[in-house]
XYZ file of C-alpha atoms in Angstrom:
567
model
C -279.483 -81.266 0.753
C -282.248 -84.148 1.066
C -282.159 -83.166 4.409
C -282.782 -79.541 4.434
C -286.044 -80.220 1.963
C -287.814 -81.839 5.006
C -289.422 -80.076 8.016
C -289.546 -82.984 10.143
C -287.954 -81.882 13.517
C -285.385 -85.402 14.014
C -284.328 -84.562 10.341
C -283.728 -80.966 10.852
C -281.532 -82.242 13.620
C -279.742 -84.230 11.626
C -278.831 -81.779 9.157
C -277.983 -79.494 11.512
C -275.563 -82.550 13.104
C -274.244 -82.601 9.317
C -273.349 -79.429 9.447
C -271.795 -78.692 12.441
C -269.470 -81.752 11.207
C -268.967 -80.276 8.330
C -268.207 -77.145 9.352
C -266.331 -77.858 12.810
C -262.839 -78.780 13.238
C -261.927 -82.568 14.053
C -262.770 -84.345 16.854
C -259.003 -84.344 19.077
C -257.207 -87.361 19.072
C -256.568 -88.602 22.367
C -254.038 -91.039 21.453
C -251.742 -92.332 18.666
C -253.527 -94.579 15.623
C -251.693 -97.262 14.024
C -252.551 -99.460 11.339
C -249.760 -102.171 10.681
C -249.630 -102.113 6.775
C -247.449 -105.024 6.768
C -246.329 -107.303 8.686
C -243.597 -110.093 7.699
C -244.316 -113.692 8.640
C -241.544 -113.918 11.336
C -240.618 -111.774 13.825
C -237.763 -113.023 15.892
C -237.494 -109.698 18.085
C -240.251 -106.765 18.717
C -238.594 -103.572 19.714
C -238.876 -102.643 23.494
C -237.981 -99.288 25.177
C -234.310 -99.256 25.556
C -233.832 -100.951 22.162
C -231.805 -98.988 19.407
C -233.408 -98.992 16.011
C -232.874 -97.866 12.226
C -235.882 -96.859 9.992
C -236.942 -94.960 7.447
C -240.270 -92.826 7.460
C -242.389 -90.284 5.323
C -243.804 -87.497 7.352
C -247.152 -86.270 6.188
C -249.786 -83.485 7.550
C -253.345 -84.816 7.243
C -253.670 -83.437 3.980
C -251.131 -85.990 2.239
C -248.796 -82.912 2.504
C -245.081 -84.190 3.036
C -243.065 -82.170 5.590
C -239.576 -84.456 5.728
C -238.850 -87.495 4.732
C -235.760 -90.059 6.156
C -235.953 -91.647 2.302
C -234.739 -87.819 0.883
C -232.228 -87.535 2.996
C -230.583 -91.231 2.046
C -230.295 -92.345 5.598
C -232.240 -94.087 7.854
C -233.059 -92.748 10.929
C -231.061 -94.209 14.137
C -232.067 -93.634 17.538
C -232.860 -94.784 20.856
C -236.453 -95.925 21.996
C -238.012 -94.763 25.064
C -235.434 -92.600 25.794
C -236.839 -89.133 24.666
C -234.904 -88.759 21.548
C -237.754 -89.033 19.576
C -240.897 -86.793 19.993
C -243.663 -89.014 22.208
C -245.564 -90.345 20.306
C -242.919 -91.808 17.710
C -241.464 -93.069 20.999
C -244.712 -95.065 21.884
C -245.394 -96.166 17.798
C -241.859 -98.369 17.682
C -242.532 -100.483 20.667
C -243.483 -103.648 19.465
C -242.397 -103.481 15.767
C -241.034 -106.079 13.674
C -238.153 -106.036 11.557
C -239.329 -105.238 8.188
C -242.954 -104.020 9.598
C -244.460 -101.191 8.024
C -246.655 -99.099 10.078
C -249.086 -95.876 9.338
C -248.802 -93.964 12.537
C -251.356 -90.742 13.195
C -249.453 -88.774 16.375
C -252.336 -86.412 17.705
C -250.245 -82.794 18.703
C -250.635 -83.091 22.361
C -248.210 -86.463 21.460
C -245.716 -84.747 18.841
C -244.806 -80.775 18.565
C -248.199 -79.478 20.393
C -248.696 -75.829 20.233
C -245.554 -74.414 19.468
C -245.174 -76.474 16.269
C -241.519 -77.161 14.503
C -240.334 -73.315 13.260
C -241.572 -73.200 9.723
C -241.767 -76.828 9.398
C -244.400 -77.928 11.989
C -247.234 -75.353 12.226
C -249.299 -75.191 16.162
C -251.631 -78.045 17.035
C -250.789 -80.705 13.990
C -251.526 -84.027 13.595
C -248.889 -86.102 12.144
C -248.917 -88.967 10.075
C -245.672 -91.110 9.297
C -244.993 -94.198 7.207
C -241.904 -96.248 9.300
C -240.433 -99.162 7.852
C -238.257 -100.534 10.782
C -235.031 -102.043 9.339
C -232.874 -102.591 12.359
C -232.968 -103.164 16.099
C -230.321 -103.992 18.446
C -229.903 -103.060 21.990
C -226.885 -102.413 24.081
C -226.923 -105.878 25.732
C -226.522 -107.743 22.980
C -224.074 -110.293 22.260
C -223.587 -112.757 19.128
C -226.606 -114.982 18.413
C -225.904 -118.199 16.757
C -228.795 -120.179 15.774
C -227.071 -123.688 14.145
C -229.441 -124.841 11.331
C -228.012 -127.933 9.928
C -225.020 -130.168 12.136
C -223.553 -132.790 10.120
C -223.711 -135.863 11.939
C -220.390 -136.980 12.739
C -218.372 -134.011 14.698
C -215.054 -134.915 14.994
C -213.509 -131.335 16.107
C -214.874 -128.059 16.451
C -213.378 -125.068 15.827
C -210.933 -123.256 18.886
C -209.337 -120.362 18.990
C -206.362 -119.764 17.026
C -207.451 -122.646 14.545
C -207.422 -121.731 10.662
C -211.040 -121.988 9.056
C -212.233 -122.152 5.336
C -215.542 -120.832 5.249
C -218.562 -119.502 2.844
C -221.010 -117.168 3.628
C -223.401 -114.793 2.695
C -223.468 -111.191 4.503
C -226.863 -109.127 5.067
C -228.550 -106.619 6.958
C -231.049 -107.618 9.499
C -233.462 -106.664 6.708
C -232.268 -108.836 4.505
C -230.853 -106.844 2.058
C -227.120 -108.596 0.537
C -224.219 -106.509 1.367
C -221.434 -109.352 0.538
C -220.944 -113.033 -0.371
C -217.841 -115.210 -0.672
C -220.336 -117.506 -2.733
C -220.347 -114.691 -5.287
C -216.451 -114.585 -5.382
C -216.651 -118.232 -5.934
C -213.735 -118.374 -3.236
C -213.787 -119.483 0.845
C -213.040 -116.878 3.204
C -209.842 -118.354 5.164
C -208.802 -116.966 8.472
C -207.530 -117.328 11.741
C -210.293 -117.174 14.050
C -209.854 -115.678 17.617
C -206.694 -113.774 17.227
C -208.272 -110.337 16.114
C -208.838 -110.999 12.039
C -212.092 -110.759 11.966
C -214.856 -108.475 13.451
C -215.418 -109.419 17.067
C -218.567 -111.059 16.012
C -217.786 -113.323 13.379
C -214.484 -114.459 16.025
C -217.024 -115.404 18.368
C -219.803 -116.905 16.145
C -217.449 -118.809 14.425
C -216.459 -121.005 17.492
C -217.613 -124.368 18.363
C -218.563 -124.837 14.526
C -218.084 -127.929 13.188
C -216.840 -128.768 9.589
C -220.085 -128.789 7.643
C -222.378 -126.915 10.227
C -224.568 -124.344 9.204
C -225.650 -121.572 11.433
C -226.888 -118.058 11.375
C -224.645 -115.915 13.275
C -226.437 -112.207 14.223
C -224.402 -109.606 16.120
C -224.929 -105.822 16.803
C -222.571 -103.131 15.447
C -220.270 -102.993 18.397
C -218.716 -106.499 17.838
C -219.236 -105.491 14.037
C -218.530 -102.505 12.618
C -219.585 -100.079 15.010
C -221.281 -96.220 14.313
C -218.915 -96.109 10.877
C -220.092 -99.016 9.238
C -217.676 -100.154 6.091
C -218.070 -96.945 4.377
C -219.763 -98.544 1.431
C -222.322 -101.039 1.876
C -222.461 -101.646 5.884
C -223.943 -98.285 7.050
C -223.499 -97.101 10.576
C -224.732 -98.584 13.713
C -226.318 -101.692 11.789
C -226.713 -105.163 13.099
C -225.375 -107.809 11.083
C -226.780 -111.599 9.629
C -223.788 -114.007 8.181
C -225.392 -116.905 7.123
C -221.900 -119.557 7.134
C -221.173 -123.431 6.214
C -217.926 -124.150 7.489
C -216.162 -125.701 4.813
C -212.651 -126.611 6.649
C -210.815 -126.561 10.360
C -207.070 -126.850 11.009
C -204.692 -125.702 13.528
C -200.851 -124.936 12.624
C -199.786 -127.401 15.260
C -201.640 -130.413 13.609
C -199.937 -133.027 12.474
C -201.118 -135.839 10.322
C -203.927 -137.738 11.330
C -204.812 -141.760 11.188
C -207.953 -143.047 11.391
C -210.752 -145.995 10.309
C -208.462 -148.417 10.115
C -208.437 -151.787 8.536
C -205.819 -153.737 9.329
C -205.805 -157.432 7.924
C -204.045 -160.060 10.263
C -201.381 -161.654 9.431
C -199.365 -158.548 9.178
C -196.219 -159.674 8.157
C -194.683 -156.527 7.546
C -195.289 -152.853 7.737
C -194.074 -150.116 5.247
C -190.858 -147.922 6.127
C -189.001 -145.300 4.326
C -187.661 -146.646 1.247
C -189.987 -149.012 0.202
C -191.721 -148.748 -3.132
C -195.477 -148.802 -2.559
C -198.592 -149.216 -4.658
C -201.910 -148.272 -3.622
C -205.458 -146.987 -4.308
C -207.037 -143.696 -3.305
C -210.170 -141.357 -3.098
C -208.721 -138.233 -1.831
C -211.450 -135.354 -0.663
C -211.226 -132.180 0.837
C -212.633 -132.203 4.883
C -215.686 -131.005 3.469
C -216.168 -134.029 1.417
C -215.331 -132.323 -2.027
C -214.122 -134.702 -3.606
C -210.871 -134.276 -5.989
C -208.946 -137.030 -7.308
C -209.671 -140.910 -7.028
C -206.827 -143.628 -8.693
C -209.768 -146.225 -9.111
C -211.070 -143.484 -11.878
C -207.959 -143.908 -13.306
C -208.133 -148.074 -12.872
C -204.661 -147.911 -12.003
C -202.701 -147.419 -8.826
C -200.282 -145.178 -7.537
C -197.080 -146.162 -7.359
C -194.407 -144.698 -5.680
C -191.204 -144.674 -3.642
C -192.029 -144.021 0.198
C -190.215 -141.515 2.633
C -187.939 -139.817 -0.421
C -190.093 -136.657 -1.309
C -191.923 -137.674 -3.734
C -195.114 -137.213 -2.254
C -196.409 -134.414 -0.154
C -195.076 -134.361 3.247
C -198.241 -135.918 4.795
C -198.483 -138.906 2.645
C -195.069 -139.800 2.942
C -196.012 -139.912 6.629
C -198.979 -141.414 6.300
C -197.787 -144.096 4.025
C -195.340 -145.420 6.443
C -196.158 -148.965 8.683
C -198.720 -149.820 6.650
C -199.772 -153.457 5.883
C -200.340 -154.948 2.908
C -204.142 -154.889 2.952
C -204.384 -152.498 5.034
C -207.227 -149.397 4.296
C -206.804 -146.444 6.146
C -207.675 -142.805 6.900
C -204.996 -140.360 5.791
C -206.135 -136.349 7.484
C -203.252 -133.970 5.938
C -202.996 -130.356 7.443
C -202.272 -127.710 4.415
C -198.871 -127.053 5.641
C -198.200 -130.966 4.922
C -200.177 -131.021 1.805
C -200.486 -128.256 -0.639
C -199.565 -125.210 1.286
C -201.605 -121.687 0.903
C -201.369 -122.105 -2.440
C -203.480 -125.643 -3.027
C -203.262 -126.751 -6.418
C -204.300 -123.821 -8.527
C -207.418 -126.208 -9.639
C -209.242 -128.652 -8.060
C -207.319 -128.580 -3.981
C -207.650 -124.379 -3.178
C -205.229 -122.865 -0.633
C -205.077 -123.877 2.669
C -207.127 -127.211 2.499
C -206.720 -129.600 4.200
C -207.006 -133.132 2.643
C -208.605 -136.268 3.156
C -207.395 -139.969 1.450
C -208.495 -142.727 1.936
C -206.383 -145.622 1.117
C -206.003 -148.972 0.110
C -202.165 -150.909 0.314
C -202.576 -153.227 -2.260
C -198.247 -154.387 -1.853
C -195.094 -152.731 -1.127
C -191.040 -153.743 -1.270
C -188.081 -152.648 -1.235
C -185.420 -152.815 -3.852
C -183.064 -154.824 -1.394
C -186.187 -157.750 -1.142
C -185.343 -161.437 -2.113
C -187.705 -163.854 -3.080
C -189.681 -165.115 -0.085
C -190.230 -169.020 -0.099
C -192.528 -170.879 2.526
C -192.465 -174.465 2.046
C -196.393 -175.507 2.343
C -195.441 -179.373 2.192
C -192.098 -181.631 1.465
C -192.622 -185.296 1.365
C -190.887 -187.519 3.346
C -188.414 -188.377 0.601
C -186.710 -185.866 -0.720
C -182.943 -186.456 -1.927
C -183.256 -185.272 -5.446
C -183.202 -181.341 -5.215
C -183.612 -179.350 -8.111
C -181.095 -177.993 -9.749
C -179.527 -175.392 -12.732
C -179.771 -177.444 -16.174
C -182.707 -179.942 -14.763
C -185.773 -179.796 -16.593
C -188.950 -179.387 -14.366
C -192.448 -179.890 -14.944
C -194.537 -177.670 -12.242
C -198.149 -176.414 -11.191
C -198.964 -173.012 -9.870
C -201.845 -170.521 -8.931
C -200.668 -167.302 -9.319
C -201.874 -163.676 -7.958
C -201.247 -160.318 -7.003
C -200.846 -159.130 -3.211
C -203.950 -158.570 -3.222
C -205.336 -161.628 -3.776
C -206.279 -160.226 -7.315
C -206.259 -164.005 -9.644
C -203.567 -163.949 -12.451
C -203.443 -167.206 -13.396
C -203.220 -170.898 -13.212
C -201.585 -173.539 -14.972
C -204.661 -175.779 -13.202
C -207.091 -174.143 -15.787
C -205.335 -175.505 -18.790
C -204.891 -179.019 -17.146
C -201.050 -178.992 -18.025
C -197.927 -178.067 -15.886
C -195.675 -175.535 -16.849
C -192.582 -176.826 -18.167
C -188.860 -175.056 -17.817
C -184.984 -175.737 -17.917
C -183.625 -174.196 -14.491
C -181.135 -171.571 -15.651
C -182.059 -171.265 -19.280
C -183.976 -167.866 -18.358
C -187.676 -169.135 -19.407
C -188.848 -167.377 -16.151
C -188.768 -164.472 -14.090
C -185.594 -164.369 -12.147
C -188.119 -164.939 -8.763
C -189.348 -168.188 -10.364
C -186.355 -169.786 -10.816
C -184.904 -169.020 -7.523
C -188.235 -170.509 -5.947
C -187.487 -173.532 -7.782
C -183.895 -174.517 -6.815
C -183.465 -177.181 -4.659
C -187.026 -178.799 -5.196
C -187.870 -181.633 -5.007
C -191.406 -183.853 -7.095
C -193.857 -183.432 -4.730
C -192.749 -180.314 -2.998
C -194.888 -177.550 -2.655
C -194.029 -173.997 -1.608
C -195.172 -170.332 -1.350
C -193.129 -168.138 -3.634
C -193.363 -163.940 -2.922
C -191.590 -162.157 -5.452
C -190.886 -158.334 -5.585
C -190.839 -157.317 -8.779
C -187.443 -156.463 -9.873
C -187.141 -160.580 -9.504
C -190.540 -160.263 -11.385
C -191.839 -158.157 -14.348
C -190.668 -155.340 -13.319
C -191.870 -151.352 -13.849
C -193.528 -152.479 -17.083
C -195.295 -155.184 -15.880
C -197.417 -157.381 -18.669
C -199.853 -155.391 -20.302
C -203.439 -156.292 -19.175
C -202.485 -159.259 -17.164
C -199.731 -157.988 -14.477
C -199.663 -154.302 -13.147
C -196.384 -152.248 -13.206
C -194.192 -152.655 -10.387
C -196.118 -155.515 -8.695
C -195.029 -157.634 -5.875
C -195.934 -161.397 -7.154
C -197.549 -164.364 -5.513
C -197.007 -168.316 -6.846
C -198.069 -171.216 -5.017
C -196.242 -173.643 -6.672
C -196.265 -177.809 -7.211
C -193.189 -179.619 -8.514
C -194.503 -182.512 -10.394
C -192.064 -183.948 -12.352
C -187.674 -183.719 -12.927
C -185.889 -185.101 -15.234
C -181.905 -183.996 -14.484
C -179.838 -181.894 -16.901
C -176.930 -182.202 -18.348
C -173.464 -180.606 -16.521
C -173.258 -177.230 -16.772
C -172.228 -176.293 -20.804
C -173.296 -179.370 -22.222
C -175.746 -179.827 -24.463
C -175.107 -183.947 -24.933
C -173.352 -186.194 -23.245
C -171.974 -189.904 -23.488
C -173.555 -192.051 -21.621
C -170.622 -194.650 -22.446
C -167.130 -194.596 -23.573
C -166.620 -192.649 -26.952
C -165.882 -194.558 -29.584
C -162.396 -194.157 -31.129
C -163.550 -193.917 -34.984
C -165.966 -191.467 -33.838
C -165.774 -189.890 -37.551
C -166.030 -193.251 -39.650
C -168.971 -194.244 -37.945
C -170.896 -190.897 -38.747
C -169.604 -190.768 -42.684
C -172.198 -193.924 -43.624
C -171.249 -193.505 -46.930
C -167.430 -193.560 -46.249
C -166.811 -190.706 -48.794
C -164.586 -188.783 -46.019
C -167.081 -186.018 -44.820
C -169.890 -185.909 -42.858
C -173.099 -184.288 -43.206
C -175.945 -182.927 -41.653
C -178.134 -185.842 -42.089
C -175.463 -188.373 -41.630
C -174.892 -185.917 -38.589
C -178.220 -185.930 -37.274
C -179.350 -189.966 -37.900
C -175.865 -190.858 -35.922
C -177.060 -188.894 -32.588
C -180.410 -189.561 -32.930
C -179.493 -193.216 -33.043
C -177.105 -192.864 -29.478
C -179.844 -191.210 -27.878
C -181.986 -193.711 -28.538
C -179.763 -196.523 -28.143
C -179.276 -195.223 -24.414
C -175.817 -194.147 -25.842
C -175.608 -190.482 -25.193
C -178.046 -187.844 -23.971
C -179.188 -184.216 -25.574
C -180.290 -181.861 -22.624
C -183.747 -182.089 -21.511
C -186.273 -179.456 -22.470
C -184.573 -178.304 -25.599
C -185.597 -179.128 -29.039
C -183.543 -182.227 -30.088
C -183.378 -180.712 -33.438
C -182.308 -177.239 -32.329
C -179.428 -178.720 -30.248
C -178.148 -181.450 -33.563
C -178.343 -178.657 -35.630
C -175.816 -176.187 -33.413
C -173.948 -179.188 -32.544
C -173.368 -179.824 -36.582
C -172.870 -176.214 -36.825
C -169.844 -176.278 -34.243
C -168.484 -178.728 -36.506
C -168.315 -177.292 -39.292
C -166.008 -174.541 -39.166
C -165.858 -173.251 -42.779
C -169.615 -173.363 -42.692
C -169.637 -175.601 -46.046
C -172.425 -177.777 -44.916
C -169.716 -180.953 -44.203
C -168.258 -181.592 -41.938
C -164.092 -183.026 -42.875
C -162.039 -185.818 -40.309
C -159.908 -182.292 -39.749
C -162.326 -180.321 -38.444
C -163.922 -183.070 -36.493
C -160.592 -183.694 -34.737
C -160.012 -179.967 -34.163
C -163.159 -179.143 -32.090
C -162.174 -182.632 -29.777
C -159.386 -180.119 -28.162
C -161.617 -177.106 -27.839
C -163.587 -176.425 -24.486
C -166.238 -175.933 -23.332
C -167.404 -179.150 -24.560
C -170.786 -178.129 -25.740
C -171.649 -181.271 -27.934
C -169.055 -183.764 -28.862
């Protein structure tokens, strides 16, 4: 309108230029327009001609007027590209896209329905504008991608066909969008792999995987699940992104493996089937999950080897071992918890890791074993039941674990062989000893203390080791005695005990008269033994009617009675 008010001949022309524009119809397009509305930050594939994509659109005149829409009709739209399935200039407007790009394309007519329009739908001569969102592409030449994003860095094994795999994973689109997760489920997926289980694309990506890889594997819908899709949340002809960490890897053959070990030398002896073992664990799944450990419990396991009462693959595992000895134990399901795992902390079809510690093992049938570190040159006088023997010794566990030592208290331990003051293992490594010896004592522990052990000092069921010192002897008396004459007995035994001749004897009277032999070099009480203790049974012996005397009648009547324990 400024315009028309002026008479100046340039501005006259330019109204008249306004108006034409105004009043003409648009310029033609010669070609499509596209404006890339958005594009995502990676782009591992561009569609090229050939290529099969899904997308969705909008379809809109130039007047924001919608004619059809892919988004109404709840399905994206699949086709070929470059292959004249689409109208021309759609054709030319996916080349190049990303997954997840959103373009504005304007198709001039000459490029989509040109004069004769689309029935009622598509008038003569329109431009057309669409809004694609490309959410799939995949072309007929695809195989499985695998891209590995994390390899743990030992690799022992990788996965083969016809192995059994414990896996996680998260399922999606190529768009991204979540159609499944085992992570959700809070369970592995578990399979055979190779032997037609799975879709043909997770039996292939899954191969070569080691146990803690990572990878993405990608694979088109004819090695997943092809123009059908799942019927729920896989739609037709879509490509599809499993994002897996491979959690475990066995094969039904397997057997039980061995491995890392640490074997101390000497080995004297190795473990086989019936020998009672004790030994620490940390037991894990192949993963490294880890599940039980006996140091949390600061206790061993303990347990009979090679009679079922372990799982299948420790009781293989277990056997020739060394005491000492740490070792690998790998345990296939079928020799460990089965399909079924624990219910709790092993799940089905695990396989298990321990490793182990052999802290000692014997067998019920075992003896005491007895080294002799050192015997002096003389060495006549041999220990013996009833002698009373004065001794130093270190003593520990298999191990090596300290127990104790009669060194820290500066004072041997004393005994009487045979009177049952020591573990049945400790006597028997004391016969025939002689002062000065010293010897190596290993003693299982039914010879020992047994399944209880002592509480906070010696574990349950533990093999014993004494290095023992024989300091001192002093014999005993014969077998049932508990004194002995050294000289002839005198005939008026009786008289000389009643010191105040009033025909009875007692316990004092009893007591001063031995005493006095003993120390007179006359007779001998058994060494070891309170002299006390021994007078008193002695007196008791003697008096039968239990009066506190001790009559010439009953004194005579015990002279004829064996075993001669006192008189």
């Amino acid at each position: 309108i400024l315009f028309c008010s002026c008479v100046h001949g340039m501005i006259y022309l330019a109204v008249l230029v306004a108006f034409a524009a105004c009043d003409a119809p648009p310029v033609p397009l010669d070609d499509i327009v596209i404006e890339k509305t958005f594009v995502p930050e990676q782009c591992g594939r561009a569609v090229k001609v050939g290529d099969y994509v899904r997308y969705h659109y909008n379809g809109m005149f130039p007047d924001g007027k919608k004619f059809d829409s892919s988004y109404d009709r709840g399905s994206t739209y699949n086709v070929y590209v470059g292959k004249k399935q689409l109208i021309e200039g759609m054709d030319r407007a996916l080349v190049g896209m990303c997954v997840n790009e959103r373009r504005l394309v304007t198709i001039p007519p000459q490029l989509a329905y040109g004069k004769e329009g689309y029935g009622d739908v598509i008038p003569s001569d329109a431009i057309l504008h669409f809004d694609v969102l490309l959410l799939d592409v995949w072309n007929p030449d695809d195989g499985v991608q695998s891209e590995t994003y994390y390899t743990p860095e030992n690799c022992s094994r990788k996965v083969e066909v016809s192995d059994y795999v414990r896996y996680h994973y998260n399922g999606t689109l190529l768009d991204g969008t979540l159609f499944d997760s085992s992570h959700t489920r809070l369970r592995t997926y578990d399979t055979y792999v190779g032997i037609g289980w799975l879709i043909a694309g997770m039996d292939q990506g899954l191969l070569g995987m080691c146990v803690g890889e990572r990878r993405i594997i990608t694979m088109p819908p004819s090695l997943g699940y092809g123009s059908n899709g799942d019927g729920s949340d896989i739609p037709g002809q879509a490509s599809l992104v499993f994002d897996v960490v491979l959690l475990d890897l066995h094969n039904p053959k397997d057997g039980v493996t061995i491995t890392n070990q640490d074997i101390p030398q000497p080995c004297l002896r190795k473990s086989i089937s019936g020998d009672f073992i004790r030994y620490h664990y940390n037991g894990s799944l192949l993963d490294g999950t880890f599940f039980d450990s006996s140091y949390s419990r600061n206790r061993t396991y303990d347990t009979y080897v090679g009679k079922g009462s372990l799982i299948g693959g420790m009781d293989e595992g277990l056997i020739g071992v060394c005491i000492g000895e740490r070792r690998r134990i790998t345990i296939p399901p079928h020799l460990g918890y089965g399909e079924e795992g624990t219910g709790t902390k092993i799940p089905g079809s695990a396989v298990l890791v321990f490793d182990i510690h052999i802290i000692d093992f014997h067998n019920p049938s075992d003896t005491v074993v007895i080294t002799t570190n050192y015997k002096p040159e003389v060495c006549e006088t041999l220990a013996k039941k009833g002698d009373f023997v004065k001794y130093h010794y270190n003593a520990s566990l298999m191990d090596g674990s300290f127990i104790d030592s009669t060194y820290n208290y500066g004072k041997t331990y004393n005994i009487v062989l045979g009177a049952n003051q020591v573990v049945p293992g400790m006597e028997e490594g004391l016969k025939e000893m002689c002062v000065g010896e010293r010897r190596h004592l290993v003693i299982p522990p039914h010879l020992g203390y047994g399944e209880r052990g002592v509480d906070g000092e010696v574990p349950a069921s533990a093999v014993l080791v004494f290095n023992i010192e024989m300091i001192e002897m002093e014999a005993g008396l014969p077998d049932g005695y508990m004194f002995i004459w050294n000289e002839e007995v005198s005939a008026d035994l009786f008289t000389e005990m009643d010191a105040d001749k009033d025909l009875q004897v007692l316990a004092s009277e009893f007591s001063d008269y031995i005493l006095r032999q003993v120390n007179e070099g006359k007779g001998r009480l058994a060494p070891g033994f309170s002299a006390n203790l021994i007078i008193e049974n002695m007196f008791s012996n003697q008096d039968r009617n239990g009066d506190g005397k001790i009559t010439e009648e009953e004194f005579k009547l015990k002279a004829d009675e064996t075993p001669h324990d006192e008189l």
